Coordinates of C-alpha atoms and ligand atoms in Angstrom, one line a residue:
X57 CA -89.2 39.7 154.2
X58 CA -85.9 41.1 155.4
X59 CA -83.6 43.0 153.0
X60 CA -79.9 43.3 153.6
X61 CA -77.4 45.3 151.5
X62 CA -73.7 44.6 151.4
X63 CA -71.9 47.8 150.8
X64 CA -68.5 49.3 150.7
X65 CA -67.4 52.0 148.3
X66 CA -64.0 50.4 148.1
X67 CA -63.5 47.8 145.3
X68 CA -62.5 44.2 145.8
X69 CA -63.3 43.9 149.5
X70 CA -65.6 40.9 149.1
X71 CA -69.1 42.4 148.6
X72 CA -70.1 40.0 145.8
X73 CA -68.5 37.0 147.5
X74 CA -70.2 37.8 150.8
X75 CA -73.6 38.7 149.5
X76 CA -73.8 35.6 147.3
X77 CA -72.6 33.2 150.0
X78 CA -74.9 34.6 152.7
X79 CA -77.8 34.3 150.2
X80 CA -76.7 30.7 149.4
X81 CA -76.5 29.8 153.1
X82 CA -79.9 31.4 153.6
X83 CA -81.4 29.4 150.7
X84 CA -79.9 26.2 152.1
X85 CA -81.8 26.8 155.3
X86 CA -85.0 26.7 153.3
X87 CA -85.6 30.5 153.2
X88 CA -86.8 31.8 149.8
X89 CA -83.9 34.0 149.0
X90 CA -83.4 36.6 146.3
X91 CA -80.1 38.2 145.3
X92 CA -80.3 41.6 143.6
X93 CA -77.1 42.4 141.6
X94 CA -76.7 46.1 141.1
X95 CA -73.1 46.1 139.8
X96 CA -72.6 46.5 136.0
X97 CA -69.6 44.1 136.4
X98 CA -72.2 41.3 136.9
X99 CA -69.9 39.2 139.2
X100 CA -72.7 38.0 141.4
X101 CA -74.9 37.2 138.4
X102 CA -72.2 35.0 136.9
X103 CA -71.3 33.5 140.3
X104 CA -74.7 31.9 140.6
X105 CA -74.5 30.6 137.1
X106 CA -76.9 33.0 135.3
X107 CA -75.9 34.1 131.8
X108 CA -77.2 37.6 131.1
X109 CA -76.2 37.5 127.5
X110 CA -79.3 35.4 127.0
X111 CA -82.4 37.2 126.3
X112 CA -83.5 37.7 129.9
X113 CA -84.8 40.7 131.8
X114 CA -82.4 42.2 134.3
X115 CA -82.4 44.8 137.0
X116 CA -81.4 47.3 134.3
X117 CA -84.6 46.6 132.5
X118 CA -86.5 47.2 135.8
X119 CA -84.9 50.7 136.0
X120 CA -85.4 51.3 132.2
X121 CA -89.1 50.6 132.6
X122 CA -89.3 53.5 135.2
X123 CA -88.1 56.0 132.6
X124 CA -90.3 54.6 129.8
X125 CA -87.4 53.2 127.8
X126 CA -89.0 49.8 127.9
X127 CA -92.0 49.3 125.7
X128 CA -93.6 46.3 127.4
X129 CA -95.1 46.5 130.9
X130 CA -93.4 44.0 133.1
X131 CA -94.1 43.0 136.7
X132 CA -91.5 42.7 139.4
X133 CA -91.4 38.9 138.9
X134 CA -90.4 39.3 135.3
X135 CA -87.0 40.6 136.3
X136 CA -86.2 37.5 138.4
X137 CA -84.3 34.5 137.2
X138 CA -84.0 31.1 138.8
X139 CA -80.6 29.6 139.7
X140 CA -79.5 26.0 139.8
X141 CA -79.9 26.1 143.6
X142 CA -83.1 25.5 145.4
X143 CA -84.7 28.5 147.0
X144 CA -82.2 30.9 145.4
X145 CA -83.3 33.4 142.8
X146 CA -81.6 36.4 141.3
X147 CA -82.5 39.8 139.8
X148 CA -79.5 39.8 137.5
X149 CA -77.3 42.8 136.6
X150 CA -76.2 43.7 133.1
X151 CA -73.6 46.1 131.7
X152 CA -76.4 48.5 130.6
X153 CA -76.6 49.6 134.3
X154 CA -73.6 51.9 133.6
X155 CA -75.2 53.5 130.5
X156 CA -78.4 54.4 132.1
X157 CA -77.1 55.6 135.5
X158 CA -77.0 59.4 134.6
X159 CA -80.5 59.4 133.2
X160 CA -81.9 57.6 136.2
X161 CA -80.2 59.9 138.5
X162 CA -81.3 63.1 136.8
X163 CA -84.9 61.7 136.8
X164 CA -84.7 60.9 140.5
X165 CA -85.4 57.2 140.2
X166 CA -83.6 56.2 143.4
X167 CA -86.7 55.0 145.1
X168 CA -87.8 52.6 142.3
X169 CA -85.9 49.6 143.6
X170 CA -87.6 49.9 147.0
X171 CA -91.0 50.1 145.3
X172 CA -90.2 47.0 143.2
X173 CA -88.9 44.9 146.1
X174 CA -92.0 45.9 148.2
X175 CA -94.1 44.1 145.5
X176 CA -92.1 40.8 146.2
X177 CA -92.8 41.0 149.9
X178 CA -94.9 37.8 150.1
X179 CA -92.6 35.8 147.7
X180 CA -89.3 36.0 149.5
X181 CA -88.1 35.6 153.0
X182 CA -84.8 37.3 152.5
X183 CA -83.3 39.6 149.9
X184 CA -79.5 40.3 149.6
X185 CA -78.4 43.2 147.5
X186 CA -74.9 43.4 146.1
X187 CA -73.7 46.9 145.3
X188 CA -71.0 48.5 143.0
X189 CA -67.8 49.8 144.5
X190 CA -69.0 53.4 144.5
X191 CA -71.4 55.5 146.6
X192 CA -73.4 56.1 143.4
X193 CA -77.0 56.0 142.3
X194 CA -77.3 52.2 142.6
X195 CA -75.7 51.9 146.1
X196 CA -78.0 54.7 147.2
X197 CA -81.1 52.9 145.7
X198 CA -80.0 49.8 147.5
X199 CA -79.5 51.5 150.9
X200 CA -82.9 53.2 150.5
X201 CA -84.6 49.8 149.6
X202 CA -82.9 47.8 152.5
X203 CA -83.8 47.2 156.1
X204 CA -80.1 46.9 157.1
X205 CA -76.6 47.0 155.8
X206 CA -73.3 45.2 156.4
X207 CA -69.9 46.5 155.5
X208 CA -67.1 44.1 154.4
X209 CA -63.7 45.2 155.6
X210 CA -60.6 43.7 154.0
X211 CA -58.0 44.3 156.7
X212 CA -56.3 47.0 154.8
X213 CA -55.0 50.3 156.2
X214 CA -56.7 52.4 153.5
X215 CA -60.0 50.7 154.3
X216 CA -59.6 51.5 157.9
X217 CA -59.0 55.2 157.1
X218 CA -62.0 55.2 154.7
X219 CA -64.5 53.6 157.1
X220 CA -65.6 56.7 158.9
X221 CA -66.3 58.5 155.6
X222 CA -68.3 55.5 154.5
X223 CA -70.4 55.3 157.6
X224 CA -70.9 59.1 157.5
X225 CA -72.2 58.8 153.9
X226 CA -74.6 56.0 154.8
X227 CA -75.8 57.8 157.9
X228 CA -76.6 60.9 155.9
X229 CA -78.6 58.9 153.4
X230 CA -80.3 57.1 156.3
X231 CA -81.4 60.4 157.9
X232 CA -82.6 61.8 154.5
X233 CA -84.3 58.9 153.0
X234 CA -84.5 55.7 155.1
X235 CA -84.6 56.4 158.8
X236 CA -85.3 52.7 159.6
X237 CA -82.0 51.5 158.0
X238 CA -80.1 49.5 160.6
X239 CA -76.3 48.9 160.7
X240 CA -75.8 45.2 161.3
X241 CA -72.0 45.6 161.4
X242 CA -68.6 45.4 159.8
X243 CA -67.7 42.0 158.6
X244 CA -63.9 41.3 158.7
X245 CA -63.0 39.5 155.4
X246 CA -59.7 37.7 154.4
X247 CA -58.7 37.7 158.1
X248 CA -55.3 36.1 158.7
X249 CA -54.9 35.4 162.4
X250 CA -51.2 34.7 162.0
X251 CA -50.4 38.2 160.8
X252 CA -50.1 41.2 163.0
X253 CA -51.6 44.0 160.8
X254 CA -55.1 42.5 160.5
X255 CA -55.3 42.0 164.2
X256 CA -54.1 45.5 164.9
X257 CA -56.6 47.0 162.4
X258 CA -59.5 45.0 163.8
X259 CA -58.5 46.0 167.4
X260 CA -58.4 49.6 166.3
X261 CA -61.9 49.4 164.8
X262 CA -63.2 47.9 168.1
X263 CA -61.4 50.6 170.2
X264 CA -63.2 53.2 168.1
X265 CA -66.4 51.5 169.1
X266 CA -67.3 50.5 165.5
X267 CA -69.7 47.6 165.3
X268 CA -67.4 44.8 164.3
X269 CA -69.3 41.5 163.9
X270 CA -67.9 38.5 165.9
X271 CA -67.5 36.2 162.9
X272 CA -64.4 36.8 160.8
X273 CA -64.0 35.3 157.3
X274 CA -60.7 33.6 156.5
X275 CA -58.8 33.9 153.3
X276 CA -59.0 30.8 151.2
X277 CA -58.3 29.8 147.6
X278 CA -61.6 27.9 147.7
X279 CA -63.3 31.3 147.0
X280 CA -61.7 31.4 143.5
X281 CA -62.6 27.8 142.9
X282 CA -66.2 28.6 143.9
X283 CA -66.3 31.6 141.6
X284 CA -64.9 29.6 138.6
X285 CA -67.3 26.6 139.2
X286 CA -70.2 29.1 139.7
X287 CA -71.2 27.3 142.9
X288 CA -71.4 29.3 146.1
X289 CA -69.4 27.7 149.0
X290 CA -72.3 26.3 151.0
X291 CA -73.2 24.2 147.9
X292 CA -69.6 23.5 146.7
X293 CA -68.0 22.6 149.9
X294 CA -70.3 22.7 152.9
X295 CA -67.8 21.4 155.4
X296 CA -65.0 23.8 154.4
X297 CA -63.9 26.2 157.1
X298 CA -65.0 29.3 155.1
X299 CA -68.5 27.7 154.4
X300 CA -68.8 27.1 158.1
X301 CA -67.8 30.8 158.7
X302 CA -70.6 31.9 156.3
X303 CA -73.0 29.7 158.3
X304 CA -71.8 31.3 161.5
X305 CA -72.1 34.8 160.1
X306 CA -75.7 34.1 158.9
X307 CA -76.5 32.8 162.4
X308 CA -75.0 35.9 164.0
X309 CA -77.0 38.2 161.7
X310 CA -80.2 36.3 162.1
X311 CA -79.9 36.2 165.8
Ligands
ATP162 N1 -62.4 35.3 152.0 C1 -61.8 35.3 150.8 N2 -60.7 34.5 150.6 C2 -60.0 34.6 149.5 N3 -60.3 35.4 148.5 C3 -61.3 36.3 148.6 C4 -62.1 36.3 149.8 N4 -63.1 37.2 149.7 C5 -62.9 37.8 148.5 N5 -61.8 37.2 147.8 C6 -61.3 37.6 146.5 O1 -61.1 39.0 146.4 C7 -61.5 39.4 145.2 C8 -62.7 40.4 145.3 O2 -63.8 39.8 145.8 P1 -65.3 40.3 145.4 O3 -65.4 40.3 144.0 O4 -66.2 39.5 146.2 O5 -65.2 41.8 146.0 P2 -66.1 43.0 145.6 O6 -66.1 43.9 146.8 O7 -67.5 42.5 145.2 O8 -65.4 43.6 144.4 P3 -66.0 44.8 143.5 O9 -65.8 46.1 144.3 O10 -65.1 44.8 142.3 O11 -67.4 44.5 143.2 C9 -61.9 38.2 144.3 O12 -60.8 37.9 143.5 C10 -62.2 37.1 145.4 O13 -61.8 35.9 144.9
MG163 MG1 -68.6 42.9 143.5

């Protein structure tokens, strides 16, 4: 089982879109794939069509169980929901993640996600973890649980300035808590090859010897359509340019 986390502390850079579409492309290849949604916004959970207002167990319940707030004893499998897509499952988020964060942090539960995912080792080939737009308890738990991370970059000057701080934060966590954590690279999202600024920003990252992945993701209105139809792009529009780019990205990551 390989566990990848998609992380950037900046909001709106494409974390949920990228983690969901990579997971969907992975499932389409026949790999048993789990998405873990750690963001209280629940965007990824909704994107794959799971309604967490139903009486289902979520990743928040998994954390609640570790502090004894949950009366029943549940196993790792109990926090997983099927999706409408073959080979694709999700550990859904719920808004309660925000309410319990302080308590979890003060009780040092950052390692519990890693322990839970380890129990699923023989059931999944790949796990994709979507993180909130903060270097907070949940992002740290994800980076501790994962084998590798990828960083979406939205071709914005503020993002370029923030990338060193981001990598410093992750490297510190790696050395303290997860020495095996590998950086798979920076994924350029919403790339517009006709405009100068994105090209300059990407060239500057490469000049600084930052690990920019070869595949770039274009900007497309199809992303919003895909969100609203709750169908990841590889299922909604397999021959669309952006779906093909997600396929290429997955191939690049998988080697
Ligand atoms: N390649 C793309 N083409 C067009 N729109 C995109 C693309 N990637 C992301 N978007 C849009 O950008 C917005 C943010 O995307 P997304 O929710 O995936 O980012 P995020 O990093 O998960 O955000 P947050 O930090 O709030 O969790 C969404 O409105 C989405 O439709
Ligand atoms: Mg998101």
